CSV table of C-alpha atoms in Angstrom, one decimal:
chain,number,residue,atom,x,y,z
A,148,MET,CA,-19.3,-2.4,-19.8
A,149,LYS,CA,-22.6,-0.2,-20.2
A,150,HIS,CA,-20.7,2.7,-21.9
A,151,TYR,CA,-18.9,-0.2,-24.6
A,152,GLN,CA,-22.6,-1.4,-25.5
A,153,TYR,CA,-23.4,2.2,-26.1
A,154,ILE,CA,-20.3,2.9,-28.3
A,155,CYS,CA,-21.7,0.1,-30.1
A,156,MET,CA,-25.2,0.9,-30.6
A,157,ILE,CA,-24.5,4.0,-32.0
A,158,ALA,CA,-21.9,2.5,-34.5
A,159,LEU,CA,-24.5,-0.1,-35.7
A,160,ALA,CA,-27.1,3.1,-36.0
A,161,ALA,CA,-24.3,5.0,-38.2
A,162,ALA,CA,-23.8,1.9,-40.5
A,163,SER,CA,-27.5,1.1,-40.8
A,164,VAL,CA,-27.9,5.1,-41.9
A,165,SER,CA,-25.3,4.7,-44.3
A,166,LEU,CA,-26.5,1.3,-46.1
A,167,THR,CA,-30.0,2.8,-46.3
A,168,SER,CA,-28.9,5.8,-47.8
A,169,CYS,CA,-27.0,4.8,-50.9
A,170,ASP,CA,-28.5,4.6,-54.4
A,171,TYR,CA,-28.5,0.9,-55.9
A,172,SER,CA,-30.9,2.0,-58.7
A,173,GLU,CA,-29.8,-0.7,-61.8
A,174,GLY,CA,-28.8,2.2,-64.0
A,175,GLN,CA,-25.5,2.2,-61.7
A,176,LEU,CA,-24.9,-1.7,-61.9
A,177,GLU,CA,-21.9,-2.8,-64.3
A,178,PRO,CA,-23.3,-5.5,-66.6
A,179,SER,CA,-22.1,-8.8,-64.8
A,180,ASN,CA,-21.9,-10.4,-68.3
A,181,ASN,CA,-23.8,-13.4,-67.4
A,182,LEU,CA,-26.1,-15.0,-69.8
A,183,THR,CA,-29.1,-16.2,-67.2
A,184,SER,CA,-31.2,-13.9,-69.3
A,185,TYR,CA,-30.9,-15.6,-72.4
A,186,GLN,CA,-33.5,-18.5,-73.1
A,187,LEU,CA,-33.1,-21.0,-75.8
A,188,PRO,CA,-34.5,-21.6,-78.1
A,189,GLN,CA,-35.2,-17.5,-79.4
A,190,GLY,CA,-38.2,-18.3,-82.0
A,191,THR,CA,-40.2,-20.9,-83.2
A,192,HIS,CA,-38.2,-21.5,-86.4
A,193,ASP,CA,-36.8,-24.5,-87.9
A,194,TYR,CA,-33.4,-23.8,-87.0
A,195,ASP,CA,-33.8,-23.0,-83.3
A,196,ASP,CA,-33.6,-26.5,-82.5
A,197,SER,CA,-30.3,-27.0,-83.7
A,198,ILE,CA,-29.0,-23.9,-82.3
A,199,GLN,CA,-30.4,-25.4,-79.3
A,200,LYS,CA,-28.5,-28.4,-79.5
A,201,PHE,CA,-25.2,-26.7,-80.2
A,202,TYR,CA,-25.7,-24.9,-77.0
A,203,ASN,CA,-26.5,-28.0,-75.1
A,204,ASN,CA,-23.2,-30.0,-76.8
A,205,TYR,CA,-20.8,-27.1,-76.9
A,206,GLY,CA,-21.9,-24.5,-74.4
A,207,VAL,CA,-22.0,-21.5,-77.3
A,208,TYR,CA,-24.6,-19.2,-77.8
A,209,LEU,CA,-25.5,-18.4,-81.6
A,210,LEU,CA,-27.9,-15.7,-81.0
A,211,TYR,CA,-29.7,-13.9,-83.6
A,212,ASN,CA,-32.0,-11.9,-81.0
A,213,PHE,CA,-29.6,-9.7,-78.6
A,214,THR,CA,-29.1,-6.5,-76.7
A,215,GLU,CA,-26.6,-3.5,-77.5
A,216,LYS,CA,-25.1,-4.8,-73.9
A,217,TYR,CA,-23.9,-8.0,-75.1
A,218,ALA,CA,-22.6,-6.8,-78.6
A,219,TYR,CA,-20.6,-3.6,-76.8
A,220,TRP,CA,-20.1,-4.1,-73.4
A,221,THR,CA,-16.4,-5.5,-72.6
A,222,PRO,CA,-14.7,-4.5,-68.9
A,223,SER,CA,-12.4,-1.3,-70.3
A,224,GLY,CA,-15.6,0.6,-71.9
A,225,TRP,CA,-18.4,0.1,-74.3
A,226,LYS,CA,-17.2,-0.3,-77.9
A,227,LYS,CA,-20.0,1.1,-80.0
A,228,GLY,CA,-18.4,3.4,-82.6
A,229,GLU,CA,-20.2,6.5,-84.1
A,230,VAL,CA,-20.2,7.7,-87.4
A,231,THR,CA,-19.2,11.4,-88.2
A,232,THR,CA,-21.6,13.5,-89.6
A,233,ASP,CA,-21.8,17.2,-89.9
A,234,THR,CA,-22.8,17.8,-86.4
A,235,THR,CA,-21.2,15.1,-84.7
A,236,THR,CA,-17.2,14.1,-84.4
A,237,GLY,CA,-18.1,10.4,-84.2
A,238,SER,CA,-16.0,7.6,-82.3
A,239,ASP,CA,-14.0,4.8,-83.0
A,240,GLY,CA,-15.6,1.2,-82.3
A,241,PHE,CA,-17.7,-0.9,-84.5
A,242,LEU,CA,-21.5,-1.4,-85.2
A,243,VAL,CA,-23.4,-4.6,-86.3
A,244,THR,CA,-27.2,-5.0,-87.3
A,245,LYS,CA,-28.8,-8.1,-86.5
A,246,ALA,CA,-29.6,-10.4,-88.5
A,247,ASP,CA,-32.7,-11.0,-90.7
A,248,GLN,CA,-34.5,-14.2,-89.1
A,249,ASN,CA,-35.4,-15.5,-92.6
A,250,TYR,CA,-31.5,-16.0,-93.8
A,251,VAL,CA,-30.5,-17.3,-90.4
A,252,LYS,CA,-30.6,-21.1,-91.2
A,253,GLN,CA,-28.5,-20.3,-94.4
A,254,GLN,CA,-26.0,-18.2,-92.4
A,255,LEU,CA,-25.7,-20.8,-89.9
A,256,SER,CA,-24.8,-23.6,-92.8
A,257,LEU,CA,-22.2,-21.3,-93.9
A,258,LEU,CA,-21.0,-20.7,-90.8
A,259,ASN,CA,-20.6,-24.5,-90.6
A,260,GLU,CA,-18.9,-25.2,-93.9
A,261,VAL,CA,-16.3,-22.7,-93.4
A,262,TRP,CA,-15.9,-23.1,-89.5
A,263,PHE,CA,-17.4,-25.4,-87.2
A,264,SER,CA,-17.0,-28.6,-89.3
A,265,LYS,CA,-13.1,-27.8,-89.3
A,266,LEU,CA,-13.5,-28.4,-85.5
A,267,ASN,CA,-13.4,-31.7,-83.4
A,268,ASP,CA,-15.9,-31.8,-80.5
A,269,ASP,CA,-13.2,-30.5,-77.6
A,270,ALA,CA,-11.9,-27.5,-80.0
A,271,LYS,CA,-16.0,-26.7,-80.3
A,272,LYS,CA,-16.1,-26.8,-76.4
A,273,LYS,CA,-12.8,-25.6,-75.4
A,274,LEU,CA,-11.9,-22.8,-78.1
A,275,LEU,CA,-15.0,-21.5,-79.3
A,276,PRO,CA,-16.4,-18.2,-77.7
A,277,THR,CA,-19.1,-17.9,-75.3
A,278,MET,CA,-21.1,-15.9,-77.9
A,279,ILE,CA,-21.6,-15.7,-81.7
A,280,LEU,CA,-23.8,-13.2,-82.5
A,281,LEU,CA,-25.4,-13.8,-85.8
A,282,CYS,CA,-25.6,-10.2,-88.0
A,283,ALA,CA,-26.9,-9.1,-90.9
A,284,GLU,CA,-23.7,-6.6,-91.2
A,285,VAL,CA,-20.4,-5.6,-89.1
A,286,ASP,CA,-18.8,-2.6,-89.5
A,287,GLN,CA,-15.9,-1.0,-87.9
A,288,MET,CA,-15.1,2.7,-87.6
A,289,GLN,CA,-12.3,3.3,-89.9
A,290,THR,CA,-10.2,6.6,-89.3
A,291,LYS,CA,-10.0,9.1,-92.2
A,292,TYR,CA,-8.2,12.5,-91.8
A,293,ILE,CA,-9.3,15.5,-93.7
A,294,TYR,CA,-6.9,18.3,-94.3
A,295,SER,CA,-8.6,21.0,-95.7
A,296,PRO,CA,-9.7,23.3,-95.0
A,297,ASN,CA,-9.4,22.5,-91.4
A,298,PHE,CA,-7.7,19.4,-90.1
A,299,LYS,CA,-9.9,16.6,-88.3
A,300,MET,CA,-10.2,13.3,-87.8
A,301,ILE,CA,-13.5,11.2,-88.6
A,302,TYR,CA,-15.3,8.3,-88.5
A,303,VAL,CA,-16.6,6.3,-91.4
A,304,PRO,CA,-18.1,2.9,-91.4
A,305,LYS,CA,-16.1,0.0,-93.1
A,306,PRO,CA,-18.1,-3.3,-93.6
A,307,VAL,CA,-16.4,-6.2,-92.4
A,308,TYR,CA,-17.2,-10.1,-92.0
A,309,ALA,CA,-16.8,-10.7,-88.4
A,310,HIS,CA,-15.4,-8.5,-85.3
A,311,TYR,CA,-14.7,-10.2,-82.4
A,312,ASN,CA,-15.6,-8.3,-78.8
A,313,TYR,CA,-14.4,-9.3,-75.2
A,314,ASP,CA,-16.5,-12.7,-75.2
A,315,ASN,CA,-18.2,-12.7,-78.6
A,316,ILE,CA,-17.4,-12.8,-82.1
A,317,CYS,CA,-20.0,-11.1,-84.4
A,318,VAL,CA,-20.7,-12.4,-88.0
A,319,SER,CA,-22.0,-11.1,-91.1
A,320,TYR,CA,-24.0,-12.8,-93.5
A,321,GLY,CA,-27.4,-12.7,-91.9
A,322,SER,CA,-28.8,-11.1,-95.2
A,323,SER,CA,-29.9,-11.9,-98.1
A,324,ALA,CA,-26.2,-11.6,-99.4
A,325,VAL,CA,-25.4,-14.9,-97.8
A,326,THR,CA,-28.0,-16.2,-100.8
A,327,SER,CA,-25.2,-15.2,-103.5
A,328,VAL,CA,-21.9,-16.1,-101.8
A,329,SER,CA,-19.1,-16.6,-104.0
A,330,ASP,CA,-16.2,-19.1,-103.1
A,331,ASN,CA,-13.9,-16.1,-103.3
A,332,ASP,CA,-16.5,-14.6,-100.7
A,333,LYS,CA,-16.3,-17.8,-98.6
A,334,LYS,CA,-12.8,-17.5,-98.5
A,335,ALA,CA,-12.3,-14.1,-97.6
A,336,PHE,CA,-15.2,-14.8,-94.8
A,337,ARG,CA,-13.1,-17.4,-93.4
A,338,LYS,CA,-9.9,-15.4,-93.4
A,339,GLN,CA,-11.4,-13.0,-91.4
A,340,LEU,CA,-13.3,-15.0,-89.5
A,341,PHE,CA,-10.3,-16.8,-88.4
A,342,GLU,CA,-8.0,-13.9,-87.5
A,343,GLU,CA,-10.6,-12.8,-85.1
A,344,TRP,CA,-11.2,-16.0,-83.3
A,345,ALA,CA,-7.5,-16.1,-83.0
A,346,GLN,CA,-7.5,-13.0,-81.2
A,347,TYR,CA,-10.3,-14.6,-79.1
A,348,ILE,CA,-8.4,-17.6,-78.4
A,349,SER,CA,-5.4,-16.0,-77.8
A,350,GLU,CA,-6.5,-13.7,-75.2
A,351,HIS,CA,-9.1,-15.7,-73.5
A,352,LYS,CA,-8.8,-19.6,-74.0
A,353,ALA,CA,-4.8,-19.7,-74.2
A,354,THR,CA,-2.4,-16.9,-73.5
A,355,PRO,CA,1.5,-17.4,-74.3
A,356,SER,CA,2.8,-20.9,-72.4
A,357,ASP,CA,6.2,-20.1,-70.0
A,358,GLU,CA,7.8,-22.2,-72.2
A,359,PHE,CA,6.8,-20.3,-75.6
A,360,THR,CA,7.6,-16.9,-73.6
A,361,THR,CA,11.1,-17.9,-72.1
A,362,SER,CA,12.2,-19.6,-75.2
A,363,VAL,CA,13.3,-16.4,-76.5
A,364,ASN,CA,14.6,-13.4,-74.3
A,365,TYR,CA,12.3,-10.4,-75.0
A,366,SER,CA,14.0,-8.0,-73.1
A,367,SER,CA,17.4,-8.6,-75.0
A,368,SER,CA,18.6,-6.0,-77.3
A,369,THR,CA,19.0,-8.7,-80.2
A,370,ILE,CA,15.1,-8.9,-80.0
A,371,THR,CA,14.4,-5.2,-79.6
A,372,LYS,CA,16.6,-4.0,-82.1
A,373,PRO,CA,15.7,-5.7,-85.6
A,374,SER,CA,13.5,-4.0,-87.6
A,375,LYS,CA,14.0,-6.1,-91.2
A,376,PRO,CA,12.1,-8.9,-91.1
A,377,LEU,CA,15.3,-11.3,-92.3
A,378,ASP,CA,16.9,-9.8,-88.9
A,379,CYS,CA,13.6,-10.5,-86.7
A,380,THR,CA,13.6,-13.9,-87.8
A,381,ALA,CA,16.7,-14.8,-87.0
A,382,VAL,CA,16.4,-14.0,-83.5
A,383,GLY,CA,12.8,-16.1,-83.3
A,384,ILE,CA,10.3,-13.3,-83.8
A,385,LEU,CA,7.6,-12.2,-86.0
A,386,ASN,CA,7.7,-8.5,-85.8
A,387,SER,CA,9.7,-5.5,-85.8
A,388,GLY,CA,11.6,-3.8,-83.1
A,389,TYR,CA,9.6,-2.7,-79.7
A,390,ASN,CA,6.3,-3.9,-81.1
A,391,VAL,CA,7.6,-7.2,-80.1
A,392,SER,CA,5.9,-9.4,-77.7
A,393,ALA,CA,4.9,-12.6,-76.8
A,394,SER,CA,1.7,-12.6,-77.0
A,395,LYS,CA,1.6,-10.8,-80.8
A,396,ASP,CA,4.2,-14.0,-81.7
A,397,TRP,CA,2.1,-16.4,-79.8
A,398,LEU,CA,-1.0,-14.9,-81.8
A,399,ASN,CA,0.7,-14.8,-84.8
A,400,PHE,CA,2.1,-18.9,-85.0
A,401,ILE,CA,-1.5,-19.4,-84.1
A,402,LEU,CA,-3.1,-17.0,-87.3
A,403,MET,CA,-0.3,-19.1,-89.5
A,404,MET,CA,-1.7,-22.7,-88.6
A,405,LEU,CA,-5.5,-21.1,-89.4
A,406,LEU,CA,-4.8,-19.7,-92.3
A,407,TYR,CA,-2.5,-21.5,-94.2
A,408,PRO,CA,-1.7,-25.2,-94.7
A,409,GLU,CA,1.9,-26.6,-93.6
A,410,SER,CA,3.0,-27.0,-97.3
A,411,TYR,CA,2.6,-23.2,-97.6
A,412,LEU,CA,4.7,-22.4,-94.3
A,413,THR,CA,7.6,-24.7,-95.0
A,414,GLU,CA,8.0,-24.3,-99.0
A,415,ASN,CA,10.7,-22.0,-100.5
A,416,PRO,CA,9.5,-18.9,-100.9
A,417,GLY,CA,11.7,-17.9,-103.7
A,418,ASN,CA,13.2,-14.4,-104.0
A,419,ILE,CA,12.9,-12.5,-100.9
A,420,SER,CA,15.0,-9.4,-101.5
A,421,ASN,CA,12.0,-7.2,-101.4
A,422,TRP,CA,11.0,-8.5,-98.4
A,423,THR,CA,11.4,-5.6,-96.2
A,424,SER,CA,8.7,-4.7,-94.0
A,425,TRP,CA,6.2,-6.8,-92.4
A,426,ASN,CA,3.3,-4.5,-93.0
A,427,THR,CA,1.4,-2.7,-96.1
A,428,TYR,CA,-0.4,0.2,-95.6
A,429,ASP,CA,-3.9,1.5,-96.7
A,430,ALA,CA,-4.7,4.4,-98.0
A,431,ASN,CA,-4.9,6.8,-94.6
A,432,TRP,CA,-1.4,5.0,-93.9
A,433,ASN,CA,-2.1,2.3,-91.2
A,434,ALA,CA,-0.3,-0.5,-91.0
A,435,ILE,CA,-1.5,-3.8,-92.2
A,436,TYR,CA,0.4,-7.2,-91.2
A,437,ASP,CA,1.1,-8.9,-94.5
A,438,TYR,CA,0.0,-12.5,-93.8
A,439,ASP,CA,0.4,-13.9,-97.4
A,440,THR,CA,3.7,-12.6,-97.6
A,441,ASN,CA,5.0,-12.9,-94.2
A,442,PHE,CA,4.1,-16.7,-94.3
A,443,HIS,CA,4.8,-18.1,-97.3
A,444,GLY,CA,8.0,-19.9,-96.5
A,445,ILE,CA,8.3,-18.8,-92.6
A,446,LEU,CA,9.2,-22.1,-91.6
A,447,ASN,CA,12.0,-22.5,-94.7
A,448,PRO,CA,15.8,-22.0,-93.9
A,449,ALA,CA,15.4,-19.3,-96.4
A,450,LYS,CA,13.4,-17.4,-93.9
A,451,ASP,CA,13.9,-18.9,-90.6
A,452,VAL,CA,17.7,-19.1,-90.9
A,453,ASN,CA,18.3,-20.4,-87.5
A,454,GLY,CA,15.4,-22.5,-87.1
A,455,ILE,CA,14.1,-21.0,-83.9
A,456,LEU,CA,10.7,-20.0,-85.7
A,457,LYS,CA,10.1,-23.9,-86.3
A,458,GLU,CA,10.9,-24.7,-82.4
A,459,ARG,CA,8.4,-21.9,-81.2
A,460,TYR,CA,6.0,-23.3,-83.9
A,461,GLN,CA,6.3,-26.9,-82.7
A,462,MET,CA,5.9,-25.4,-79.2
A,463,VAL,CA,2.6,-23.5,-80.0
A,464,ARG,CA,1.2,-26.5,-82.1
A,465,GLN,CA,2.0,-29.0,-79.7
A,466,TYR,CA,0.8,-27.0,-76.7
A,467,PHE,CA,-3.1,-27.0,-78.3
A,468,ILE,CA,-2.5,-30.9,-79.1
A,469,ASN,CA,-1.8,-31.6,-75.6
A,470,ASN,CA,-4.5,-28.8,-73.8
A,471,PHE,CA,-7.3,-29.0,-76.1
A,472,ASN,CA,-7.3,-32.2,-78.3
A,473,PHE,CA,-7.1,-30.4,-81.3
A,474,ASP,CA,-4.4,-29.5,-84.0
A,475,LEU,CA,-4.8,-26.0,-84.7
A,476,GLN,CA,-2.5,-26.8,-88.2
A,477,SER,CA,-5.7,-29.2,-89.2
A,478,ILE,CA,-7.7,-26.3,-90.0
A,479,GLY,CA,-5.1,-24.5,-92.3
A,480,ASN,CA,-4.3,-27.7,-94.1
A,481,ASN,CA,-8.0,-28.0,-95.0
A,482,GLN,CA,-7.8,-25.0,-96.5
């Protein structure tokens, strides 16, 4: 018995030494993604009360003063990009500049006009991101290829209206630019904002339902082989060949409801003989999904030749009505 007690004492001592020898410096800790460090209101402006009220009602932080951690951190890595210079190779990602506080009130008014006013209370509580970061500028790193005198890949900033990153959406127009926003500017802002929001929804709030995922057989060759748009729509998918998945289709159905009225989705698209690809391409040959062309008449028999897309569209639409008390198509119908 004494021998057993002696062994236990040695084991406890060893464990104690092991624990005290570990370095728990704060620099080694991963961000907890806990927002308790934020205290609202962030200032004493006349718009801080509305930011506080928005948080109290919907649990959403509208932040004009934030750290890099809250902009760029994700569980899979740091997403801050770096512009290529003569001495650096640059890196992928994005960059933000915090809003000029003199223009936040007008920025909030713009967000309410194009986004918040379109939602009921349930949608604001259940579908908005944890944080909306109010920025003067938002840039995505764009890849460019230099072929001469030597081949190299560089990164240059491309101004965008909004960017989704894990649990936040960064939005622009927190600057003097908000004082001269045209109707076309609002339309472009709304479109990109909803593209980013749809990604957030599909990854954080509502992943594809079992009913939707099993409504077509994604492992079947009839799904993985088609490449022309009409061959794809015939089997109920919204992308080509091996690029298809339930999650990508789910996202595209969300997007079509947010971006376009139901009349646009169901009307006869006219001559579609030139509809040979889902994508257009930018100057660097990066594929860009062509929403305007692809979704025009996508639920019309001219494109939805077997009616499968309309059935899947109704699945997604009804899912959000049942689970979030919100009809996504109501946004597209109000464009």
